[in-house]
PDB file of C-alpha atoms in Angstrom:
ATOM      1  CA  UNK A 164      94.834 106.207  95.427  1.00 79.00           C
ATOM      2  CA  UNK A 165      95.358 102.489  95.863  1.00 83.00           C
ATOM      3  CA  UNK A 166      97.450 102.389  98.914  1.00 86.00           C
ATOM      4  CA  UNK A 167      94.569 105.047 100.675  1.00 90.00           C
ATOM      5  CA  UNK A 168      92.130 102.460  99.666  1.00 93.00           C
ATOM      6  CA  UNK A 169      94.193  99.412 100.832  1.00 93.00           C
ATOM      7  CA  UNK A 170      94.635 100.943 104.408  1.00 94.00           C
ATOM      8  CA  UNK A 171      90.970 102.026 104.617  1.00 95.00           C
ATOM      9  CA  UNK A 172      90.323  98.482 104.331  1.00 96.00           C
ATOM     10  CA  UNK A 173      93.156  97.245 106.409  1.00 96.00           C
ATOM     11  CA  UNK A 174      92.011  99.189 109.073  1.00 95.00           C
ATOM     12  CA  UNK A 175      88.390  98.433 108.686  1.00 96.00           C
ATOM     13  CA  UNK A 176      88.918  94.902 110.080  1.00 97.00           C
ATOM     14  CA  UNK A 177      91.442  96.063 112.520  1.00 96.00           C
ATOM     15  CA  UNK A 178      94.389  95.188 110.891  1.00 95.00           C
ATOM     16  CA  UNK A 179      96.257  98.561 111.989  1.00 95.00           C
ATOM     17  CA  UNK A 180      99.919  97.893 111.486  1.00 93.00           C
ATOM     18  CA  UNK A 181      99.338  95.850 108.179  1.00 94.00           C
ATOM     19  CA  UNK A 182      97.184  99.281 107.372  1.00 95.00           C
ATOM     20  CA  UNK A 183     100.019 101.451 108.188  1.00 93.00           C
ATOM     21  CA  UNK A 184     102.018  98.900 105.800  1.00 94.00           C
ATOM     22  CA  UNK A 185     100.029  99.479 102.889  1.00 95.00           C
ATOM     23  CA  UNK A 186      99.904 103.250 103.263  1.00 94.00           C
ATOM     24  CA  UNK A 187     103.640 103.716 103.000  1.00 95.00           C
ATOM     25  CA  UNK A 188     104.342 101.043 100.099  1.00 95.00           C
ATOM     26  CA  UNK A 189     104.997 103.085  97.576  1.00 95.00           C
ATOM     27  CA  UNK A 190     107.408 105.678  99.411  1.00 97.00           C
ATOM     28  CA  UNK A 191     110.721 105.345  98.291  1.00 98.00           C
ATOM     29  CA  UNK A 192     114.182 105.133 100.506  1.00 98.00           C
ATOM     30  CA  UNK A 193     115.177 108.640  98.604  1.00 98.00           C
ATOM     31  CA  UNK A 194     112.232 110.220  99.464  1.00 98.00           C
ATOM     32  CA  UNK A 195     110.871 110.090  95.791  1.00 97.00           C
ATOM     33  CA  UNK A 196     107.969 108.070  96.283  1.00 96.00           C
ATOM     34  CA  UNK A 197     103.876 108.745  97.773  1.00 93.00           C
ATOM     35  CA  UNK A 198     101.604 109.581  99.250  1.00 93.00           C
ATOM     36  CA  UNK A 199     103.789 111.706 101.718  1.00 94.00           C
ATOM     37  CA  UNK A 200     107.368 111.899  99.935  1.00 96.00           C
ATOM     38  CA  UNK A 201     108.868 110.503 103.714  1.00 97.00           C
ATOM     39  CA  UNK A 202     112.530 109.157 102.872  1.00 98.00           C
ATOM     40  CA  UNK A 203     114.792 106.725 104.690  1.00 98.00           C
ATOM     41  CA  UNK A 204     113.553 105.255 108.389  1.00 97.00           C
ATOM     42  CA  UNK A 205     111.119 107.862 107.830  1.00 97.00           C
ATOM     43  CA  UNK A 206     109.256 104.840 105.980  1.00 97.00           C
ATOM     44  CA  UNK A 207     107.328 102.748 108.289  1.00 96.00           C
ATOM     45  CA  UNK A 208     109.841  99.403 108.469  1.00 97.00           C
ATOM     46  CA  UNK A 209     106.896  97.116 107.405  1.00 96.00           C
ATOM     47  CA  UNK A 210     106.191  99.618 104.675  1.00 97.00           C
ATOM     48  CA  UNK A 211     109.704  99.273 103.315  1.00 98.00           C
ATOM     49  CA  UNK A 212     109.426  95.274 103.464  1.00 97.00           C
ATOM     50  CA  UNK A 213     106.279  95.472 101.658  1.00 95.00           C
ATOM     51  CA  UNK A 214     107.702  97.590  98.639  1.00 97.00           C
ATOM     52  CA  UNK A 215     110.230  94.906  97.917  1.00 97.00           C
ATOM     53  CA  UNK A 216     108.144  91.882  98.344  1.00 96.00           C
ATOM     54  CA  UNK A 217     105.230  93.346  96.292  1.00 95.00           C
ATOM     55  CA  UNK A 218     107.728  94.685  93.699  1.00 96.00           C
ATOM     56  CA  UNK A 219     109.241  91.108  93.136  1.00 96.00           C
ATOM     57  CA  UNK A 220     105.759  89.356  93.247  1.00 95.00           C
ATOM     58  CA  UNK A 221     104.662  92.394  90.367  1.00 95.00           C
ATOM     59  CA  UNK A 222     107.789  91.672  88.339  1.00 96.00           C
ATOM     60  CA  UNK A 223     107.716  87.813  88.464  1.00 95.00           C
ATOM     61  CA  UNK A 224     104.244  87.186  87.483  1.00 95.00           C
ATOM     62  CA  UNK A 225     102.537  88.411  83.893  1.00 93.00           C
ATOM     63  CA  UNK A 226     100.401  92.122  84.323  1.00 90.00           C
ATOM     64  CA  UNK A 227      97.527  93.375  82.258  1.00 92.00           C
ATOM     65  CA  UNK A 228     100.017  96.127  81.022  1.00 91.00           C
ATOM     66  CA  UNK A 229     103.402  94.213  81.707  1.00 91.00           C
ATOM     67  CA  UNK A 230     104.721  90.627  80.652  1.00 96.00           C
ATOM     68  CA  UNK A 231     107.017  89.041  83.741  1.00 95.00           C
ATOM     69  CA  UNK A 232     110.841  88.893  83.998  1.00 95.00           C
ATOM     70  CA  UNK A 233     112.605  85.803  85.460  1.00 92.00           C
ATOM     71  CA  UNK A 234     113.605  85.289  88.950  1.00 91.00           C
ATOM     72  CA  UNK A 235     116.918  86.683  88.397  1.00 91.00           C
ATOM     73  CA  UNK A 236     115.983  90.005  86.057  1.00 94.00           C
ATOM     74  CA  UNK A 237     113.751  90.791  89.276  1.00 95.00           C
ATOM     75  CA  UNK A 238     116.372  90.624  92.168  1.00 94.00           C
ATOM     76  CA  UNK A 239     118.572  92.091  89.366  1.00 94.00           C
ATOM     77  CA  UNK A 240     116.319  95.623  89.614  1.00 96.00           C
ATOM     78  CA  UNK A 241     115.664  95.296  92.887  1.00 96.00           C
ATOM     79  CA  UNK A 242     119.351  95.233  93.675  1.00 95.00           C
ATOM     80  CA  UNK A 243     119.230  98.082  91.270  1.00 96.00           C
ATOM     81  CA  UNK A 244     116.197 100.187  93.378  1.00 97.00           C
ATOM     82  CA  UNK A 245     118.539  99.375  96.803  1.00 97.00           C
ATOM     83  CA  UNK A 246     119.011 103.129  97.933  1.00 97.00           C
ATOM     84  CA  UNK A 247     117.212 104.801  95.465  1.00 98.00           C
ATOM     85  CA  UNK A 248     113.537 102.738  95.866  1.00 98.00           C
ATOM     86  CA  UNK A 249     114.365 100.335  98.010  1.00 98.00           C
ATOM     87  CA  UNK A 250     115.985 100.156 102.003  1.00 98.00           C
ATOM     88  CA  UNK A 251     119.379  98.674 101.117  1.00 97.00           C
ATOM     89  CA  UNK A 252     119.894  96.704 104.086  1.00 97.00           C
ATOM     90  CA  UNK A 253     116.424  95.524 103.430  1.00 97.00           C
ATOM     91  CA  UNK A 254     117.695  94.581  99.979  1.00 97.00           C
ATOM     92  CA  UNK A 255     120.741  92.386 101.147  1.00 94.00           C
ATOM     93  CA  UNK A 256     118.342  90.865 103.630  1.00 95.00           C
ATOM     94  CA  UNK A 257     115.926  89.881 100.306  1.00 96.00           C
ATOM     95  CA  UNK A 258     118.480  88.746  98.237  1.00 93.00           C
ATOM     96  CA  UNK A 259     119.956  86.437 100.939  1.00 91.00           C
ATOM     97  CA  UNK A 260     116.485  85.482 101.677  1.00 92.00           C
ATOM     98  CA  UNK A 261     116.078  84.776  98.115  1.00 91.00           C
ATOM     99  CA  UNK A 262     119.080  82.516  97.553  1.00 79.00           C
ATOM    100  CA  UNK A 263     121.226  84.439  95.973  1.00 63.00           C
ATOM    101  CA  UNK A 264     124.253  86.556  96.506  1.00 55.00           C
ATOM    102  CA  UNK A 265     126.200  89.305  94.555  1.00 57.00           C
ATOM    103  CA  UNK A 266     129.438  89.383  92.668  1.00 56.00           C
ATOM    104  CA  UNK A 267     132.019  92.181  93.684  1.00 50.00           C
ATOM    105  CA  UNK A 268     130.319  93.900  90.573  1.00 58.00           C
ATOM    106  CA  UNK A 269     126.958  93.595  92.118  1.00 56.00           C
ATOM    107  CA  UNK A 270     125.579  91.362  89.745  1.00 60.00           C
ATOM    108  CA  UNK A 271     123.307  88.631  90.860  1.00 58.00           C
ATOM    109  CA  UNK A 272     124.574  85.287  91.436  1.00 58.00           C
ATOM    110  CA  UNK A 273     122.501  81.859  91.949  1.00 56.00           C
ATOM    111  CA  UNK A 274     124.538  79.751  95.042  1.00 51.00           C
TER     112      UNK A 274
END
């Protein structure tokens, strides 16, 4: 119920698009994800930014309930998510972003 909570406060200071953002976080590129199970372009496009940048700012810094992985373990599963979790042409976009690029095996590579 987070991301129903997160856009009623988004949208009670008028911040509309950033509430349609929050709403549609946690839907997933294969349609797996909720509240609504959308899939693909279905997905709001800030919606499907938001997943990736929250996902590497959840993996990279220490949880209640989870210890952090390194810079690279966390572009390492997000290139894994790409398709599945993730927009994949999102995902390049990130890793590039990121400084990094893959190997012809996929594996993540520091320039």
């Amino acid at each position: 119920s987070h991301s129903e909570i997160g856009y009623r406060m988004a949208q009670s200071i008028g911040e509309y698009a950033l509430a349609d953002a929050i709403l549609g976080m946690h839907e997933h590129w294969d349609g797996s994800g909720y509240p609504y199970g959308l899939a693909g372009e279905q997905i709001p496009y800030f919606s499907r930014v938001l997943a990736i940048v929250d996902a590497y700012d959840v993996m990279t810094h220490d949880q209640v309930y989870k210890k952090s992985v390194s810079h690279t373990e966390a572009l390492h599963k997000i290139r894994d998510g790409a398709g599945k979790q993730f927009d994949p042409e999102l995902v390049e976009a990130f890793l590039r972003f990121m400084g990094s690029v893959s190997d012809a095996g996929g594996r993540i590579m520091e320039r």
